[in-house]
Amino acid sequence: MLAQLGEEAKLLAGGQSLIPLMKLRLANPRHLVDLNFVSGTSYIKEESGALRFGALTRHAEIENSAVAAKVPIIHDCAAGIADVQIRNRGTIGGSVAEADPSGDWATVLLTQNAEVHCLGPKGERTVPFSKFITDAYTTLLGHDELVREIVVKLPPKNSGGAYLGFKRTAPVYPTASVAVQLSMDGDVCKDAAIAMGCVGLTAIKATEAESALRGQKISDKLIATAAEAARAASDPQSDMRGSAEYKRALVGALVKRGLEIAMRRAREERVEVSHIYA
Ligand SMILES: Cc1cc2nc3c(=O)[nH]c(=O)nc-3n(C[C@H](O)[C@H](O)[C@H](O)COP(=O)(O)OP(=O)(O)OC[C@H]3O[C@@H](n4cnc5c(N)ncnc54)[C@H](O)[C@@H]3O)c2cc1C
């Protein structure tokens, strides 16, 4: 249908980004192609060492899924998005396709070994998540392509992750957010992935902070070094959520907390995480 209707057609998933944009007349599609009637598009499966999410899977379904909870950072993310109403309607596929710089999924998926399976008239293609979002509100998708599935490889043993956002109230996007995934060998960090949300045009990888951690024994001093490197790599804008300087300081603090929780989870400690409210 997208190919037939051309560029004036838009897909409708949960409608939690598209409908507000249409109400504000910032989007004015001539046709809506409603995915909600397509069966078999909402599922959470564990298969061949990976979690597979159908594009129409709601945030709330992921929040309440025991399968998804096998990767705790995925649960942190789903449970922290906006409020119950939005989580009941909004979908993981719609979120990644929207590529909102403040969206939660992109920040988390950037720290995972994740892929997007895209489907169009020419067939299916698989894109590493790190390449999928190219700019604010922009992805690699053609106008006649859709997100069919998101695949997240299960992290290796002795890995732990955490996702933390700092928010003014539940039904708003975070002021800043941080996702951390660590692979540990005792006290030594074998591998680290850190991404920051709401502090750039897309989610940003804190590559210098990751390099500082890799191969090192984790100490308070090293955590402070990594937090400072992440703070320096953030590129926020001042807006009604806070000044750029405030958001940079926030990112540093979230990286520190995220690393501490990720290390505890890597030791198989059960740690509940929720966003921090102002
Ligand atoms: C008040 C409010 C607060 C919110 N707070 C947060 C928050 O804190 N964190 C957060 O992450 N999100 C937040 N959201 C957004 C919410 O998570 C949305 O659900 C999400 O961004 C879009 O998903 P959707 O399924 O609603 O997509 P839709 O609104 O239906 O679609 C969004 C865009 O993606 C396209 N699209 C949809 N599905 C596909 C697909 N399968 N393939 C290709 N393109 C597709 C549509 O054409 C459209 O352009 C909030 C929304 C509201 C209204």
Tab-separated table of C-alpha atoms and ligand atoms in Angstrom:
chain	number	residue	atom	x	y	z
A	1	MET	CA	0.000	0.000	0.000
A	2	LEU	CA	2.869	2.386	0.803
A	3	ALA	CA	4.320	1.785	-2.662
A	4	GLN	CA	0.906	2.347	-4.288
A	5	LEU	CA	-0.009	5.473	-2.323
A	6	GLY	CA	3.422	7.121	-2.643
A	7	GLU	CA	5.154	9.643	-0.382
A	8	GLU	CA	1.901	11.172	0.908
A	9	ALA	CA	1.109	7.990	2.837
A	10	LYS	CA	2.281	7.320	6.381
A	11	LEU	CA	2.171	4.229	8.545
A	12	LEU	CA	0.155	4.359	11.742
A	13	ALA	CA	1.328	2.160	14.640
A	14	GLY	CA	0.513	3.276	18.233
A	15	GLY	CA	-0.164	6.834	17.052
A	16	GLN	CA	1.559	8.289	20.123
A	17	SER	CA	3.964	10.404	18.064
A	18	LEU	CA	2.112	10.706	14.744
A	19	ILE	CA	-1.338	11.713	16.064
A	20	PRO	CA	-0.003	14.578	18.276
A	21	LEU	CA	2.008	15.824	15.244
A	22	MET	CA	-1.145	15.683	13.096
A	23	LYS	CA	-3.158	17.533	15.751
A	24	LEU	CA	-0.516	20.277	15.739
A	25	ARG	CA	-0.646	20.264	11.883
A	26	LEU	CA	3.094	19.509	11.839
A	27	ALA	CA	2.300	16.317	9.906
A	28	ASN	CA	-0.447	16.203	7.321
A	29	PRO	CA	-0.364	12.823	5.555
A	30	ARG	CA	-2.954	12.293	2.811
A	31	HIS	CA	-3.264	8.587	3.645
A	32	LEU	CA	-2.720	6.574	6.807
A	33	VAL	CA	-1.823	2.910	6.461
A	34	ASP	CA	-2.883	1.348	9.740
A	35	LEU	CA	-0.584	-1.474	10.844
A	36	ASN	CA	-2.780	-2.353	13.820
A	37	PHE	CA	-4.875	-4.729	11.686
A	38	VAL	CA	-1.910	-6.749	10.415
A	39	SER	CA	-1.785	-9.993	12.388
A	40	GLY	CA	1.468	-11.526	13.643
A	41	THR	CA	3.258	-8.187	14.031
A	42	SER	CA	3.273	-8.091	17.839
A	43	TYR	CA	5.428	-10.689	19.610
A	44	ILE	CA	8.405	-11.170	21.922
A	45	LYS	CA	10.413	-14.348	21.283
A	46	GLU	CA	13.705	-15.785	22.425
A	47	GLU	CA	15.313	-17.585	19.508
A	48	SER	CA	18.908	-18.577	18.655
A	49	GLY	CA	20.478	-16.521	21.464
A	50	ALA	CA	18.487	-13.364	20.689
A	51	LEU	CA	15.297	-11.566	21.683
A	52	ARG	CA	13.022	-10.750	18.732
A	53	PHE	CA	10.410	-8.012	18.973
A	54	GLY	CA	7.694	-7.625	16.349
A	55	ALA	CA	7.409	-3.973	15.282
A	56	LEU	CA	3.893	-3.590	16.718
A	57	THR	CA	4.875	-4.841	20.187
A	58	ARG	CA	3.665	-2.255	22.713
A	59	HIS	CA	6.023	-0.791	25.313
A	60	ALA	CA	3.704	-2.222	28.024
A	61	GLU	CA	3.947	-5.748	26.580
A	62	ILE	CA	7.740	-5.514	26.784
A	63	GLU	CA	7.554	-4.043	30.312
A	64	ASN	CA	5.476	-7.032	31.460
A	65	SER	CA	7.335	-9.758	29.555
A	66	ALA	CA	9.373	-12.340	31.482
A	67	VAL	CA	11.243	-13.146	28.253
A	68	ALA	CA	12.256	-9.508	27.699
A	69	ALA	CA	13.316	-9.226	31.367
A	70	LYS	CA	16.202	-11.612	30.553
A	71	VAL	CA	17.966	-8.443	29.383
A	72	PRO	CA	17.215	-6.141	32.354
A	73	ILE	CA	18.097	-2.936	30.483
A	74	ILE	CA	15.250	-3.710	28.041
A	75	HIS	CA	12.817	-3.853	30.955
A	76	ASP	CA	14.259	-0.605	32.408
A	77	CYS	CA	13.575	1.106	29.095
A	78	ALA	CA	10.056	-0.178	28.434
A	79	ALA	CA	8.898	0.477	32.010
A	80	GLY	CA	10.216	4.054	32.011
A	81	ILE	CA	8.545	5.348	28.837
A	82	ALA	CA	6.006	8.084	29.599
A	83	ASP	CA	2.895	6.816	31.432
A	84	VAL	CA	0.658	3.739	31.349
A	85	GLN	CA	-1.629	5.043	28.590
A	86	ILE	CA	1.274	5.788	26.253
A	87	ARG	CA	3.007	2.495	27.048
A	88	ASN	CA	-0.246	0.642	26.271
A	89	ARG	CA	-0.429	2.144	22.754
A	90	GLY	CA	3.132	3.065	21.706
A	91	THR	CA	5.209	0.448	19.882
A	92	ILE	CA	8.917	-0.348	19.690
A	93	GLY	CA	8.791	-0.235	15.868
A	94	GLY	CA	7.099	3.181	15.861
A	95	SER	CA	9.634	4.521	18.337
A	96	VAL	CA	12.704	3.519	16.365
A	97	ALA	CA	11.112	4.678	13.076
A	98	GLU	CA	10.247	8.058	14.631
A	99	ALA	CA	13.940	8.554	15.664
A	100	ASP	CA	12.997	11.255	18.173
A	101	PRO	CA	16.273	12.542	19.746
A	102	SER	CA	14.611	12.169	23.162
A	103	GLY	CA	13.199	8.674	22.534
A	104	ASP	CA	14.271	6.000	25.004
A	105	TRP	CA	14.651	2.937	22.744
A	106	ALA	CA	17.400	4.369	20.539
A	107	THR	CA	19.682	5.106	23.503
A	108	VAL	CA	19.279	1.591	24.881
A	109	LEU	CA	19.521	-0.251	21.547
A	110	LEU	CA	22.771	1.564	20.757
A	111	THR	CA	24.425	-0.240	23.689
A	112	GLN	CA	23.151	-3.651	22.565
A	113	ASN	CA	24.118	-5.908	19.725
A	114	ALA	CA	20.854	-5.015	17.923
A	115	GLU	CA	19.521	-5.172	14.373
A	116	VAL	CA	16.509	-3.766	12.587
A	117	HIS	CA	14.777	-5.974	10.022
A	118	CYS	CA	13.225	-3.734	7.388
A	119	LEU	CA	10.664	-4.867	4.814
A	120	GLY	CA	9.797	-3.242	1.490
A	121	PRO	CA	8.671	-4.123	-2.044
A	122	LYS	CA	12.219	-5.325	-2.869
A	123	GLY	CA	12.223	-7.722	0.083
A	124	GLU	CA	13.832	-7.715	3.500
A	125	ARG	CA	17.126	-6.155	4.617
A	126	THR	CA	18.881	-6.215	7.971
A	127	VAL	CA	20.492	-3.038	9.293
A	128	PRO	CA	22.697	-2.859	12.423
A	129	PHE	CA	20.902	-0.522	14.844
A	130	SER	CA	24.008	1.689	15.030
A	131	LYS	CA	23.462	2.579	11.330
A	132	PHE	CA	19.638	2.768	11.329
A	133	ILE	CA	19.139	6.323	12.692
A	134	THR	CA	21.024	8.855	10.591
A	135	ASP	CA	19.842	12.177	12.075
A	136	ALA	CA	17.092	13.672	14.240
A	137	TYR	CA	13.768	12.155	13.075
A	138	THR	CA	15.598	10.460	10.171
A	139	THR	CA	16.323	6.789	9.476
A	140	LEU	CA	17.589	4.700	6.585
A	141	LEU	CA	14.015	3.583	5.751
A	142	GLY	CA	12.716	4.321	2.260
A	143	HIS	CA	9.164	5.752	2.058
A	144	ASP	CA	7.840	2.328	0.994
A	145	GLU	CA	9.734	0.395	3.690
A	146	LEU	CA	8.727	-0.512	7.214
A	147	VAL	CA	10.316	-1.860	10.364
A	148	ARG	CA	9.250	-5.501	10.654
A	149	GLU	CA	11.288	-6.699	13.641
A	150	ILE	CA	13.969	-5.619	16.102
A	151	VAL	CA	16.479	-8.234	17.223
A	152	VAL	CA	18.658	-7.924	20.337
A	153	LYS	CA	21.393	-10.550	20.875
A	154	LEU	CA	21.468	-11.841	24.460
A	155	PRO	CA	24.548	-10.365	26.200
A	156	PRO	CA	27.285	-12.856	27.236
A	157	LYS	CA	27.492	-14.259	30.774
A	158	ASN	CA	28.804	-11.849	33.439
A	159	SER	CA	27.260	-8.879	31.636
A	160	GLY	CA	25.040	-6.255	33.192
A	161	GLY	CA	23.246	-3.215	31.874
A	162	ALA	CA	21.159	-0.338	33.176
A	163	TYR	CA	19.097	2.475	31.683
A	164	LEU	CA	18.421	5.620	33.691
A	165	GLY	CA	16.544	8.743	32.731
A	166	PHE	CA	16.103	11.965	34.658
A	167	LYS	CA	12.565	13.300	34.257
A	168	ARG	CA	10.378	16.138	35.466
A	169	THR	CA	7.196	14.002	35.462
A	170	ALA	CA	6.192	10.596	34.084
A	171	PRO	CA	4.385	11.642	30.865
A	172	VAL	CA	7.297	13.643	29.468
A	173	TYR	CA	10.515	12.715	27.729
A	174	PRO	CA	13.648	12.635	29.927
A	175	THR	CA	15.830	15.717	30.421
A	176	ALA	CA	18.798	13.383	29.869
A	177	SER	CA	19.223	9.620	29.843
A	178	VAL	CA	22.067	7.110	29.880
A	179	ALA	CA	22.311	3.433	28.911
A	180	VAL	CA	25.257	1.318	30.057
A	181	GLN	CA	26.158	-2.302	29.241
A	182	LEU	CA	29.253	-3.883	30.812
A	183	SER	CA	30.878	-7.297	30.364
A	184	MET	CA	33.005	-8.160	33.363
A	185	ASP	CA	35.740	-10.642	34.276
A	186	GLY	CA	35.734	-10.338	38.065
A	187	ASP	CA	36.511	-6.674	38.741
A	188	VAL	CA	37.961	-6.113	35.276
A	189	CYS	CA	35.822	-4.622	32.542
A	190	LYS	CA	36.096	-6.770	29.391
A	191	ASP	CA	33.802	-4.585	27.323
A	192	ALA	CA	31.694	-1.473	27.803
A	193	ALA	CA	28.975	0.281	25.828
A	194	ILE	CA	27.633	3.658	26.944
A	195	ALA	CA	25.025	5.773	25.121
A	196	MET	CA	23.425	9.078	26.057
A	197	GLY	CA	19.963	10.322	25.087
A	198	CYS	CA	18.383	13.800	24.828
A	199	VAL	CA	21.822	15.452	24.653
A	200	GLY	CA	22.329	15.545	20.872
A	201	LEU	CA	20.453	15.272	17.583
A	202	THR	CA	20.562	11.491	17.967
A	203	ALA	CA	21.565	9.208	20.832
A	204	ILE	CA	25.360	9.545	21.255
A	205	LYS	CA	27.899	6.805	22.029
A	206	ALA	CA	30.390	7.858	24.701
A	207	THR	CA	33.316	6.171	22.940
A	208	GLU	CA	36.107	7.728	25.040
A	209	ALA	CA	34.361	6.702	28.239
A	210	GLU	CA	34.032	3.146	26.844
A	211	SER	CA	37.756	3.025	25.955
A	212	ALA	CA	38.707	4.290	29.420
A	213	LEU	CA	36.877	1.324	30.984
A	214	ARG	CA	37.882	-1.514	28.620
A	215	GLY	CA	40.514	-3.860	30.073
A	216	GLN	CA	40.679	-1.938	33.370
A	217	LYS	CA	39.871	-2.863	36.943
A	218	ILE	CA	36.840	-0.771	37.864
A	219	SER	CA	37.424	1.677	40.702
A	220	ASP	CA	35.673	4.841	41.897
A	221	LYS	CA	38.417	6.852	40.187
A	222	LEU	CA	37.889	5.066	36.853
A	223	ILE	CA	34.110	5.558	37.094
A	224	ALA	CA	34.697	9.291	37.659
A	225	THR	CA	37.023	9.385	34.607
A	226	ALA	CA	34.412	7.644	32.433
A	227	ALA	CA	31.635	9.949	33.686
A	228	GLU	CA	33.738	12.995	32.855
A	229	ALA	CA	34.530	11.653	29.347
A	230	ALA	CA	30.804	11.068	28.725
A	231	ARG	CA	29.947	14.540	30.005
A	232	ALA	CA	32.484	16.047	27.599
A	233	ALA	CA	31.075	14.045	24.632
A	234	SER	CA	27.475	15.189	25.212
A	235	ASP	CA	26.179	17.967	23.004
A	236	PRO	CA	22.923	19.231	24.554
A	237	GLN	CA	20.777	22.253	23.690
A	238	SER	CA	19.338	24.549	26.347
A	239	ASP	CA	15.537	24.279	26.407
A	240	MET	CA	12.593	24.210	28.841
A	241	ARG	CA	14.038	21.011	30.355
A	242	GLY	CA	17.256	22.732	31.461
A	243	SER	CA	20.358	24.563	30.325
A	244	ALA	CA	23.022	22.804	28.262
A	245	GLU	CA	25.434	22.978	31.222
A	246	TYR	CA	22.840	21.436	33.559
A	247	LYS	CA	22.226	18.552	31.127
A	248	ARG	CA	25.974	17.907	30.776
A	249	ALA	CA	26.328	17.662	34.549
A	250	LEU	CA	23.295	15.364	34.633
A	251	VAL	CA	24.787	13.018	32.039
A	252	GLY	CA	27.960	12.652	34.114
A	253	ALA	CA	25.930	11.764	37.216
A	254	LEU	CA	23.738	9.276	35.294
A	255	VAL	CA	26.790	7.527	33.810
A	256	LYS	CA	28.211	7.085	37.310
A	257	ARG	CA	24.972	5.592	38.648
A	258	GLY	CA	24.461	3.491	35.511
A	259	LEU	CA	27.947	1.976	35.802
A	260	GLU	CA	27.421	1.099	39.472
A	261	ILE	CA	24.120	-0.671	38.734
A	262	ALA	CA	25.477	-2.422	35.622
A	263	MET	CA	28.385	-3.835	37.673
A	264	ARG	CA	26.020	-5.161	40.347
A	265	ARG	CA	23.810	-6.760	37.695
A	266	ALA	CA	26.886	-8.318	36.042
A	267	ARG	CA	27.442	-10.043	39.414
A	268	GLU	CA	23.848	-11.363	39.065
A	269	GLU	CA	22.546	-9.113	41.820
A	270	ARG	CA	18.866	-8.264	41.309
A	271	VAL	CA	18.645	-4.480	41.132
A	272	GLU	CA	15.372	-2.662	40.406
A	273	VAL	CA	15.850	0.502	38.375
A	274	SER	CA	13.442	3.336	37.800
A	275	HIS	CA	13.897	6.771	36.331
A	276	ILE	CA	14.861	9.590	38.668
A	277	TYR	CA	12.261	12.329	39.040
A	278	ALA	CA	13.125	15.984	39.642
B	1	LIG	C1	2.841	12.683	26.063
B	1	LIG	C2	3.832	11.730	25.439
B	1	LIG	C3	4.978	11.412	26.127
B	1	LIG	C4	5.903	10.526	25.572
B	1	LIG	N1	7.034	10.244	26.283
B	1	LIG	C5	7.939	9.391	25.768
B	1	LIG	C6	9.116	9.058	26.495
B	1	LIG	O1	9.327	9.470	27.620
B	1	LIG	N2	10.013	8.238	25.894
B	1	LIG	C7	9.798	7.712	24.643
B	1	LIG	O2	10.637	6.963	24.143
B	1	LIG	N3	8.688	7.984	23.952
B	1	LIG	C8	7.748	8.802	24.474
B	1	LIG	N4	6.620	9.082	23.757
B	1	LIG	C9	6.472	8.524	22.411
B	1	LIG	C10	5.918	7.098	22.430
B	1	LIG	O3	6.886	6.219	22.960
B	1	LIG	C11	5.535	6.644	21.023
B	1	LIG	O4	4.840	5.477	21.202
B	1	LIG	C12	6.636	6.369	20.044
B	1	LIG	O5	7.557	7.402	19.862
B	1	LIG	C13	6.090	6.110	18.631
B	1	LIG	O6	5.510	4.864	18.582
B	1	LIG	P1	4.058	4.670	17.999
B	1	LIG	O7	3.853	3.209	17.893
B	1	LIG	O8	3.086	5.442	18.806
B	1	LIG	O9	4.231	5.268	16.521
B	1	LIG	P2	3.300	6.212	15.644
B	1	LIG	O10	3.030	7.488	16.351
B	1	LIG	O11	2.129	5.461	15.122
B	1	LIG	O12	4.317	6.452	14.430
B	1	LIG	C14	5.477	7.228	14.590
B	1	LIG	C15	6.207	7.331	13.256
B	1	LIG	O13	6.784	6.086	12.899
B	1	LIG	C16	6.230	5.592	11.682
B	1	LIG	N5	6.061	4.149	11.910
B	1	LIG	C17	5.310	3.555	12.860
B	1	LIG	N6	5.486	2.225	12.840
B	1	LIG	C18	6.373	1.976	11.858
B	1	LIG	C19	6.975	0.781	11.362
B	1	LIG	N7	6.724	-0.425	11.861
B	1	LIG	N8	7.855	0.907	10.346
B	1	LIG	C20	8.164	2.130	9.816
B	1	LIG	N9	7.621	3.274	10.243
B	1	LIG	C21	6.736	3.204	11.257
B	1	LIG	C22	4.939	6.354	11.460
B	1	LIG	O14	4.608	6.477	10.094
B	1	LIG	C23	5.301	7.701	12.089
B	1	LIG	O15	6.030	8.466	11.181
B	1	LIG	C24	5.667	9.936	24.285
B	1	LIG	C25	4.501	10.251	23.598
B	1	LIG	C26	3.574	11.126	24.156
B	1	LIG	C27	2.307	11.435	23.405
